[in-house]
Tab-separated table of C-alpha atoms in Angstrom:
chain	number	residue	atom	x	y	z
A	11	UNK	CA	22.358	-1.716	40.597
A	12	UNK	CA	22.807	-1.508	44.401
A	13	UNK	CA	22.439	-4.483	46.639
A	14	UNK	CA	19.709	-2.953	48.392
A	15	UNK	CA	17.703	-2.049	45.461
A	16	UNK	CA	18.236	-5.699	44.151
A	17	UNK	CA	17.155	-6.908	47.689
A	18	UNK	CA	13.893	-4.929	47.332
A	19	UNK	CA	12.973	-6.012	44.083
A	20	UNK	CA	13.544	-9.750	44.854
A	21	UNK	CA	11.031	-9.265	47.620
A	22	UNK	CA	8.475	-7.855	45.392
A	23	UNK	CA	9.062	-10.792	42.887
A	24	UNK	CA	8.743	-13.243	46.008
A	25	UNK	CA	5.548	-11.455	47.082
A	26	UNK	CA	4.152	-11.634	43.469
A	27	UNK	CA	4.998	-15.227	43.338
A	28	UNK	CA	3.120	-16.061	46.219
A	29	UNK	CA	0.080	-13.918	46.155
A	30	UNK	CA	-0.799	-13.659	42.241
A	31	UNK	CA	-2.171	-17.047	41.957
A	32	UNK	CA	-4.813	-16.772	44.698
A	33	UNK	CA	-5.637	-13.017	43.523
A	34	UNK	CA	-5.694	-14.423	39.952
A	35	UNK	CA	-8.505	-16.819	40.613
A	36	UNK	CA	-10.330	-14.813	43.310
A	37	UNK	CA	-10.413	-11.386	41.587
A	38	UNK	CA	-9.311	-11.687	38.019
A	39	UNK	CA	-11.216	-14.633	36.603
A	40	UNK	CA	-8.221	-16.949	35.810
A	41	UNK	CA	-6.436	-13.998	33.713
A	42	UNK	CA	-3.299	-15.074	32.367
A	43	UNK	CA	-4.075	-18.585	32.287
A	44	UNK	CA	-0.982	-19.341	30.104
A	45	UNK	CA	1.204	-17.916	32.905
A	46	UNK	CA	2.987	-15.245	31.344
A	47	UNK	CA	3.574	-13.680	34.772
A	48	UNK	CA	5.464	-16.516	35.949
A	49	UNK	CA	7.601	-16.219	33.032
A	50	UNK	CA	8.029	-12.613	33.657
A	51	UNK	CA	8.970	-13.249	37.194
A	52	UNK	CA	11.641	-15.611	36.158
A	53	UNK	CA	13.343	-13.584	33.521
A	54	UNK	CA	13.136	-10.391	35.935
A	55	UNK	CA	15.002	-12.630	38.543
A	56	UNK	CA	17.792	-13.542	36.411
A	57	UNK	CA	18.245	-10.081	34.802
A	58	UNK	CA	17.977	-7.984	38.429
A	59	UNK	CA	20.312	-10.521	40.069
A	60	UNK	CA	22.579	-12.053	37.100
A	61	UNK	CA	25.124	-14.517	38.058
A	62	UNK	CA	24.551	-14.147	41.825
A	63	UNK	CA	20.964	-15.823	41.666
A	64	UNK	CA	22.826	-19.028	41.212
A	65	UNK	CA	25.490	-18.362	44.129
A	66	UNK	CA	23.930	-20.859	46.334
A	67	UNK	CA	25.072	-24.271	47.898
A	68	UNK	CA	25.965	-26.575	44.937
A	69	UNK	CA	23.609	-29.117	46.334
A	70	UNK	CA	20.795	-26.847	45.360
A	71	UNK	CA	21.531	-26.909	41.575
A	72	UNK	CA	20.828	-30.933	41.966
A	73	UNK	CA	17.386	-29.660	41.569
A	74	UNK	CA	18.093	-28.035	38.238
A	75	UNK	CA	19.768	-31.186	37.084
A	76	UNK	CA	16.402	-32.960	38.139
A	77	UNK	CA	14.552	-30.572	36.013
A	78	UNK	CA	16.561	-31.286	33.137
A	79	UNK	CA	16.367	-34.685	33.436
A	80	UNK	CA	12.531	-34.514	33.605
A	81	UNK	CA	12.487	-32.438	30.257
A	82	UNK	CA	14.668	-35.047	28.276
A	83	UNK	CA	12.644	-38.010	29.870
A	84	UNK	CA	9.435	-36.472	28.844
A	85	UNK	CA	10.886	-36.055	25.132
A	86	UNK	CA	11.420	-39.683	24.973
A	87	UNK	CA	8.532	-40.893	27.071
A	88	UNK	CA	5.865	-38.436	25.902
A	89	UNK	CA	3.880	-36.286	27.999
A	90	UNK	CA	0.292	-35.787	28.912
A	91	UNK	CA	-1.077	-32.371	29.791
A	92	UNK	CA	-4.335	-30.955	27.829
A	93	UNK	CA	-4.376	-27.447	29.377
A	94	UNK	CA	-1.246	-25.934	27.908
A	95	UNK	CA	1.908	-26.766	25.726
A	96	UNK	CA	4.890	-28.762	27.240
A	97	UNK	CA	7.145	-25.888	27.255
A	98	UNK	CA	4.817	-23.761	29.331
A	99	UNK	CA	4.476	-26.418	31.807
A	100	UNK	CA	7.968	-27.266	32.075
A	101	UNK	CA	8.695	-23.980	33.036
A	102	UNK	CA	5.692	-23.345	35.201
A	103	UNK	CA	5.870	-26.574	37.049
A	104	UNK	CA	9.610	-27.635	37.080
A	105	UNK	CA	11.821	-24.505	36.414
A	106	UNK	CA	9.668	-21.894	38.274
A	107	UNK	CA	9.889	-23.381	41.551
A	108	UNK	CA	13.558	-23.536	41.316
A	109	UNK	CA	13.809	-20.081	40.481
A	110	UNK	CA	11.777	-19.066	43.462
A	111	UNK	CA	13.996	-21.300	45.659
A	112	UNK	CA	16.827	-19.158	44.457
A	113	UNK	CA	15.079	-15.959	45.109
A	114	UNK	CA	14.013	-17.250	48.858
A	115	UNK	CA	17.686	-17.643	49.207
A	116	UNK	CA	18.938	-14.298	48.006
A	117	UNK	CA	16.644	-12.424	50.399
A	118	UNK	CA	17.536	-14.437	53.286
A	119	UNK	CA	21.118	-14.144	52.831
A	120	UNK	CA	20.876	-10.447	52.105
A	121	UNK	CA	18.712	-9.450	55.406
A	122	UNK	CA	17.354	-12.356	57.113
A	123	UNK	CA	15.122	-10.401	59.968
A	124	UNK	CA	13.499	-8.183	57.263
A	125	UNK	CA	12.834	-11.052	54.922
A	126	UNK	CA	11.171	-13.102	57.607
A	127	UNK	CA	8.893	-10.074	58.527
A	128	UNK	CA	8.237	-9.688	54.877
A	129	UNK	CA	7.425	-13.381	54.135
A	130	UNK	CA	5.186	-13.219	57.485
A	131	UNK	CA	3.157	-10.599	56.147
A	132	UNK	CA	3.011	-11.995	52.566
A	133	UNK	CA	1.564	-15.227	53.866
A	134	UNK	CA	-0.635	-13.302	56.562
A	135	UNK	CA	-2.295	-11.525	53.630
A	136	UNK	CA	-2.547	-14.802	51.548
A	137	UNK	CA	-4.266	-16.571	54.385
A	138	UNK	CA	-6.503	-13.721	55.102
A	139	UNK	CA	-7.742	-12.957	51.577
A	140	UNK	CA	-8.359	-16.865	50.818
A	141	UNK	CA	-10.176	-16.966	53.996
A	142	UNK	CA	-12.575	-14.405	53.110
A	143	UNK	CA	-13.389	-16.237	50.099
A	144	UNK	CA	-14.375	-19.467	51.602
A	145	UNK	CA	-17.597	-21.031	50.516
A	146	UNK	CA	-19.339	-24.345	50.663
A	147	UNK	CA	-17.604	-26.559	47.574
A	148	UNK	CA	-18.417	-30.128	46.069
A	149	UNK	CA	-16.333	-32.839	47.522
A	150	UNK	CA	-15.635	-36.205	45.815
A	151	UNK	CA	-15.917	-38.059	48.973
A	152	UNK	CA	-18.387	-36.538	51.516
A	153	UNK	CA	-20.526	-33.933	49.686
A	154	UNK	CA	-20.037	-30.395	50.566
A	155	UNK	CA	-16.865	-28.634	52.424
A	156	UNK	CA	-15.319	-25.153	52.691
A	157	UNK	CA	-12.968	-24.037	50.117
A	158	UNK	CA	-12.115	-21.371	47.659
A	159	UNK	CA	-11.204	-21.417	43.829
A	160	UNK	CA	-7.641	-22.252	44.736
A	161	UNK	CA	-8.615	-25.661	46.151
A	162	UNK	CA	-6.298	-27.648	48.252
A	163	UNK	CA	-3.425	-25.471	47.019
A	164	UNK	CA	-4.708	-22.712	49.300
A	165	UNK	CA	-4.905	-24.896	52.532
A	166	UNK	CA	-1.493	-26.627	51.750
A	167	UNK	CA	-0.012	-23.173	51.473
A	168	UNK	CA	-1.302	-21.408	54.574
A	169	UNK	CA	0.470	-24.261	56.853
A	170	UNK	CA	3.690	-22.009	55.960
A	171	UNK	CA	2.301	-18.941	57.861
A	172	UNK	CA	2.696	-20.967	60.980
A	173	UNK	CA	6.442	-21.285	60.399
A	174	UNK	CA	6.841	-17.725	59.635
A	175	UNK	CA	4.796	-16.769	62.687
A	176	UNK	CA	7.022	-19.005	64.739
A	177	UNK	CA	10.182	-17.285	63.532
A	178	UNK	CA	8.749	-13.853	64.209
A	179	UNK	CA	8.078	-14.859	67.745
A	180	UNK	CA	11.818	-15.934	68.162
A	181	UNK	CA	12.743	-12.832	66.713
A	182	UNK	CA	10.495	-10.938	69.157
A	183	UNK	CA	8.541	-9.352	66.409
A	184	UNK	CA	5.271	-11.091	67.489
A	185	UNK	CA	3.504	-11.333	70.704
A	186	UNK	CA	2.667	-14.840	72.389
A	187	UNK	CA	-1.032	-13.846	72.018
A	188	UNK	CA	-0.572	-13.045	68.275
A	189	UNK	CA	1.284	-16.270	67.764
A	190	UNK	CA	-1.601	-18.403	69.682
A	191	UNK	CA	-4.115	-16.456	67.787
A	192	UNK	CA	-2.433	-17.277	64.453
A	193	UNK	CA	-1.979	-20.894	65.188
A	194	UNK	CA	-5.745	-21.431	66.621
A	195	UNK	CA	-7.176	-19.561	63.179
A	196	UNK	CA	-4.961	-21.837	61.100
A	197	UNK	CA	-6.123	-25.083	62.998
A	198	UNK	CA	-9.834	-23.707	62.611
A	199	UNK	CA	-9.773	-22.887	58.745
A	200	UNK	CA	-8.242	-26.485	58.217
A	201	UNK	CA	-10.539	-28.388	60.390
A	202	UNK	CA	-13.590	-26.593	58.817
A	203	UNK	CA	-12.306	-27.467	55.200
A	204	UNK	CA	-11.815	-31.017	56.068
A	205	UNK	CA	-8.391	-30.898	54.399
A	206	UNK	CA	-6.438	-33.652	56.058
A	207	UNK	CA	-2.789	-33.335	55.030
A	208	UNK	CA	-3.005	-29.865	55.896
A	209	UNK	CA	-4.388	-29.896	59.206
A	210	UNK	CA	-1.660	-32.737	60.011
A	211	UNK	CA	0.824	-30.597	58.772
A	212	UNK	CA	0.002	-27.426	60.820
A	213	UNK	CA	-0.239	-29.417	64.200
A	214	UNK	CA	3.414	-30.747	63.370
A	215	UNK	CA	4.632	-27.276	63.003
A	216	UNK	CA	2.436	-25.786	66.078
A	217	UNK	CA	4.089	-28.486	68.375
A	218	UNK	CA	7.524	-28.473	66.956
A	219	UNK	CA	7.430	-24.571	67.362
A	220	UNK	CA	6.289	-25.015	70.903
A	221	UNK	CA	9.046	-27.127	71.590
A	222	UNK	CA	11.646	-25.061	70.212
A	223	UNK	CA	10.188	-21.769	71.535
A	224	UNK	CA	9.983	-23.273	75.183
A	225	UNK	CA	13.708	-24.150	75.580
A	226	UNK	CA	15.542	-27.386	76.296
A	227	UNK	CA	16.768	-29.378	79.327
A	228	UNK	CA	14.967	-27.881	82.239
A	229	UNK	CA	12.357	-29.636	84.322
A	230	UNK	CA	9.788	-26.951	83.624
A	231	UNK	CA	10.409	-27.959	79.698
A	232	UNK	CA	9.560	-31.442	80.452
A	233	UNK	CA	6.298	-30.169	82.088
A	234	UNK	CA	5.578	-28.004	79.028
A	235	UNK	CA	6.148	-30.794	76.881
A	236	UNK	CA	3.782	-33.100	78.748
A	237	UNK	CA	0.963	-30.398	78.725
A	238	UNK	CA	1.375	-29.689	74.799
A	239	UNK	CA	1.099	-33.251	74.021
A	240	UNK	CA	-1.807	-33.835	76.334
A	241	UNK	CA	-3.558	-30.971	74.724
A	242	UNK	CA	-2.599	-32.052	71.488
A	243	UNK	CA	-3.868	-35.489	71.992
A	244	UNK	CA	-7.291	-34.437	73.148
A	245	UNK	CA	-7.609	-31.645	70.394
A	246	UNK	CA	-6.628	-34.606	67.895
A	247	UNK	CA	-9.375	-36.818	69.299
A	248	UNK	CA	-12.098	-34.018	69.372
A	249	UNK	CA	-11.215	-33.296	65.358
A	250	UNK	CA	-11.248	-36.866	64.395
A	251	UNK	CA	-14.481	-37.803	66.267
A	252	UNK	CA	-16.445	-34.397	65.571
A	253	UNK	CA	-15.221	-32.696	62.314
A	254	UNK	CA	-15.289	-33.010	58.698
A	255	UNK	CA	-11.650	-33.936	58.639
A	256	UNK	CA	-12.613	-36.782	60.973
A	257	UNK	CA	-15.494	-38.230	58.424
A	258	UNK	CA	-12.916	-37.824	55.554
A	259	UNK	CA	-10.259	-39.711	57.319
A	260	UNK	CA	-12.778	-42.572	58.647
A	261	UNK	CA	-14.485	-42.873	55.046
A	262	UNK	CA	-11.186	-42.928	53.229
A	263	UNK	CA	-9.800	-45.856	55.737
A	264	UNK	CA	-13.110	-47.737	55.673
A	265	UNK	CA	-13.067	-47.599	51.799
A	266	UNK	CA	-9.468	-48.466	51.254
A	267	UNK	CA	-8.871	-51.493	48.712
A	268	UNK	CA	-5.781	-52.689	50.699
A	269	UNK	CA	-7.147	-53.661	54.407
A	270	UNK	CA	-4.274	-56.356	54.785
A	271	UNK	CA	-1.484	-53.600	54.393
A	272	UNK	CA	-1.513	-51.112	57.150
A	273	UNK	CA	0.542	-48.370	55.163
A	274	UNK	CA	-1.661	-48.562	51.989
A	275	UNK	CA	-4.724	-48.698	54.395
A	276	UNK	CA	-3.654	-45.345	56.275
A	277	UNK	CA	-3.227	-43.754	52.796
A	278	UNK	CA	-6.940	-44.432	52.077
A	279	UNK	CA	-7.879	-43.502	48.594
A	280	UNK	CA	-4.046	-42.841	47.665
A	281	UNK	CA	-3.372	-46.520	48.434
A	282	UNK	CA	-4.206	-47.762	44.746
A	283	UNK	CA	-1.894	-45.115	43.563
A	284	UNK	CA	1.024	-46.530	45.574
A	285	UNK	CA	0.167	-49.932	44.744
A	286	UNK	CA	-0.099	-48.848	40.883
A	287	UNK	CA	2.915	-46.538	41.053
A	288	UNK	CA	5.189	-49.223	42.350
A	289	UNK	CA	4.163	-51.648	39.368
A	290	UNK	CA	4.995	-49.064	37.005
A	291	UNK	CA	8.359	-48.528	38.648
A	292	UNK	CA	9.183	-52.043	38.537
A	293	UNK	CA	8.571	-52.219	34.648
A	294	UNK	CA	10.581	-49.033	34.280
A	295	UNK	CA	13.239	-48.959	37.124
A	296	UNK	CA	15.914	-46.554	35.689
A	297	UNK	CA	14.046	-43.637	34.140
A	298	UNK	CA	10.191	-44.311	35.138
A	299	UNK	CA	7.361	-43.883	32.902
A	300	UNK	CA	7.816	-39.847	32.496
A	301	UNK	CA	6.572	-37.084	34.535
A	302	UNK	CA	2.945	-36.729	34.833
A	303	UNK	CA	2.209	-40.027	32.787
A	304	UNK	CA	0.617	-41.785	35.297
A	305	UNK	CA	-2.295	-39.716	35.094
A	306	UNK	CA	-2.688	-41.207	31.315
A	307	UNK	CA	-1.897	-44.607	32.459
A	308	UNK	CA	-3.204	-45.610	35.785
A	309	UNK	CA	-6.283	-47.865	35.503
A	310	UNK	CA	-8.786	-46.051	37.668
A	311	UNK	CA	-8.894	-42.083	36.900
A	312	UNK	CA	-7.889	-40.498	33.719
A	313	UNK	CA	-6.661	-37.015	33.508
A	314	UNK	CA	-6.127	-34.424	36.352
A	315	UNK	CA	-7.816	-36.468	39.106
A	316	UNK	CA	-5.375	-39.330	38.288
A	317	UNK	CA	-2.082	-37.162	38.851
A	318	UNK	CA	0.028	-39.119	41.446
A	319	UNK	CA	-0.899	-37.836	44.767
A	320	UNK	CA	2.645	-38.658	46.295
A	321	UNK	CA	6.052	-36.793	45.901
A	322	UNK	CA	7.522	-39.987	46.659
A	323	UNK	CA	5.828	-42.056	44.034
A	324	UNK	CA	6.242	-39.561	41.506
A	325	UNK	CA	10.011	-39.735	42.035
A	326	UNK	CA	10.066	-43.618	41.828
A	327	UNK	CA	7.125	-44.503	39.082
A	328	UNK	CA	7.709	-41.063	36.979
A	329	UNK	CA	11.103	-40.470	37.384
A	330	UNK	CA	12.800	-43.808	38.125
A	331	UNK	CA	16.107	-44.447	39.905
A	332	UNK	CA	17.802	-41.640	38.016
A	333	UNK	CA	15.392	-39.017	39.315
A	334	UNK	CA	14.816	-40.419	42.764
A	335	UNK	CA	18.685	-40.320	43.345
A	336	UNK	CA	18.461	-36.647	42.583
A	337	UNK	CA	15.491	-35.892	44.813
A	338	UNK	CA	17.240	-38.032	47.740
A	339	UNK	CA	20.547	-35.764	47.221
A	340	UNK	CA	18.488	-32.512	47.120
A	341	UNK	CA	16.634	-33.709	50.354
A	342	UNK	CA	19.771	-34.822	52.261
A	343	UNK	CA	21.320	-31.429	51.588
A	344	UNK	CA	18.330	-30.058	53.459
A	345	UNK	CA	17.961	-32.093	56.241
A	346	UNK	CA	21.736	-32.256	56.933
A	347	UNK	CA	21.723	-28.649	57.514
A	348	UNK	CA	18.506	-28.623	59.333
A	349	UNK	CA	19.778	-31.369	61.776
A	350	UNK	CA	23.469	-30.014	61.958
A	351	UNK	CA	24.257	-30.332	65.592
A	352	UNK	CA	26.497	-27.282	65.967
A	353	UNK	CA	23.749	-24.852	63.928
A	354	UNK	CA	21.056	-26.546	66.269
A	355	UNK	CA	23.034	-25.927	69.454
A	356	UNK	CA	23.439	-22.174	68.594
A	357	UNK	CA	19.889	-21.738	67.444
A	358	UNK	CA	17.820	-24.146	69.085
A	359	UNK	CA	14.305	-22.589	68.609
A	360	UNK	CA	14.786	-21.722	64.878
A	361	UNK	CA	16.436	-25.134	64.206
A	362	UNK	CA	13.330	-27.013	66.086
A	363	UNK	CA	10.981	-24.819	64.051
A	364	UNK	CA	12.540	-25.797	60.791
A	365	UNK	CA	12.759	-29.505	61.743
A	366	UNK	CA	9.081	-29.430	62.231
A	367	UNK	CA	8.332	-27.709	59.027
A	368	UNK	CA	10.516	-30.509	57.015
A	369	UNK	CA	8.529	-33.140	58.951
A	370	UNK	CA	5.278	-31.365	57.974
A	371	UNK	CA	6.315	-31.026	54.153
A	372	UNK	CA	7.248	-34.604	54.011
A	373	UNK	CA	3.807	-35.511	55.762
A	374	UNK	CA	2.121	-33.694	53.190
A	375	UNK	CA	4.303	-35.481	50.173
A	376	UNK	CA	2.962	-38.655	51.450
A	377	UNK	CA	-0.516	-37.812	49.918
A	378	UNK	CA	0.402	-34.945	47.609
A	379	UNK	CA	2.928	-34.198	44.986
A	380	UNK	CA	5.043	-30.759	45.533
A	381	UNK	CA	7.673	-30.888	42.752
A	382	UNK	CA	5.669	-27.885	41.351
A	383	UNK	CA	4.897	-25.954	44.464
A	384	UNK	CA	6.710	-22.673	44.327
A	385	UNK	CA	5.717	-22.020	47.869
A	386	UNK	CA	7.336	-25.164	49.288
A	387	UNK	CA	10.440	-24.522	47.294
A	388	UNK	CA	10.730	-20.756	48.611
A	389	UNK	CA	10.357	-22.432	51.813
A	390	UNK	CA	13.714	-24.892	50.964
A	391	UNK	CA	15.350	-21.538	49.979
A	392	UNK	CA	14.807	-19.975	53.177
A	393	UNK	CA	16.054	-23.019	54.804
A	394	UNK	CA	19.239	-23.565	52.944
A	395	UNK	CA	20.039	-19.859	53.518
A	396	UNK	CA	18.992	-19.478	57.160
A	397	UNK	CA	21.059	-22.605	58.318
A	398	UNK	CA	23.851	-21.302	56.462
A	399	UNK	CA	23.990	-17.950	58.472
A	400	UNK	CA	26.149	-17.900	61.671
A	401	UNK	CA	24.838	-16.830	64.976
A	402	UNK	CA	26.702	-13.489	64.267
A	403	UNK	CA	25.149	-12.963	60.959
A	404	UNK	CA	21.758	-13.214	62.466
A	405	UNK	CA	22.423	-10.607	65.272
A	406	UNK	CA	23.697	-8.160	62.503
A	407	UNK	CA	21.018	-8.651	60.333
């Protein structure tokens, strides 16, 4: 198979991975609840690419070791999930995001500019389709708020459109007006939804993108920085005081059980998960209690509601020191590339955009899990590939 054909098929697989979950719940009534399409995507990715699918930086394969460890650990520690079998769950939630990450790496490596343009279009469609289906839905804390059938997963995903939009602007394929319109639209969608982590994350990427796109070192840049931080301050103040987001934040902090601990208080209703998760880690330090077992073992919520809402506590409490070390090595590989001084000097705008994106994802990880999120792992693949390309490679792409 020709390289160009392989690239085009990979793009189709990536688009299907991003868009299918939304269309599945919005228009197909949850068709294929057992995830056969995800299995098909994984199989096709391996058949189409063969060995070259795995021709990525070695540190990326740490993720595969983490997946294997979680599967073995679950065999000995037990596993709780009532909706599907463990083999299905292990593929959909553990192995599949790893495959999508490898696909992201392959498409960027082959043609970075076309891939960014394509990913921008895919996430724009995703955001628009989800927005058209927003309705008032019941919330557990403050009554009704806007959402769709995909729930918080939709709002956490549309944040990534901001990254691809900023990269498009950097490549001169998006006007400043369009970039601003997308930024405001994303912020508006997240404000009216009351989605706290998504709004914080998109603010981080917006500010980081502005700093990256405005250049560095000049007096004009300093003035721009002051202006954007001033606007951001008043925007956040308004949001906190006058929107569903602010009500949810205030309610969460006021009802925290850990008023004497600033971090646990800030985590609001997630504070109890950090507290109990730490206790489980102390009792099972090496290998944890097993992936997803916190949902069954915690003292306050049983089942889906009790899933650990912190990627960091998933690693410590459910995967122990062994899983956490692999998690840290994988993240070190990402951050080391993003903050590489020589690359950042050559590509200041892109480097700053990716730094902001990583900070945003790490902020989301404070109050949500992401080990099974194929969109975030697709972004990881994009970052690993993008940071590995030289300045000349980017001109020729």
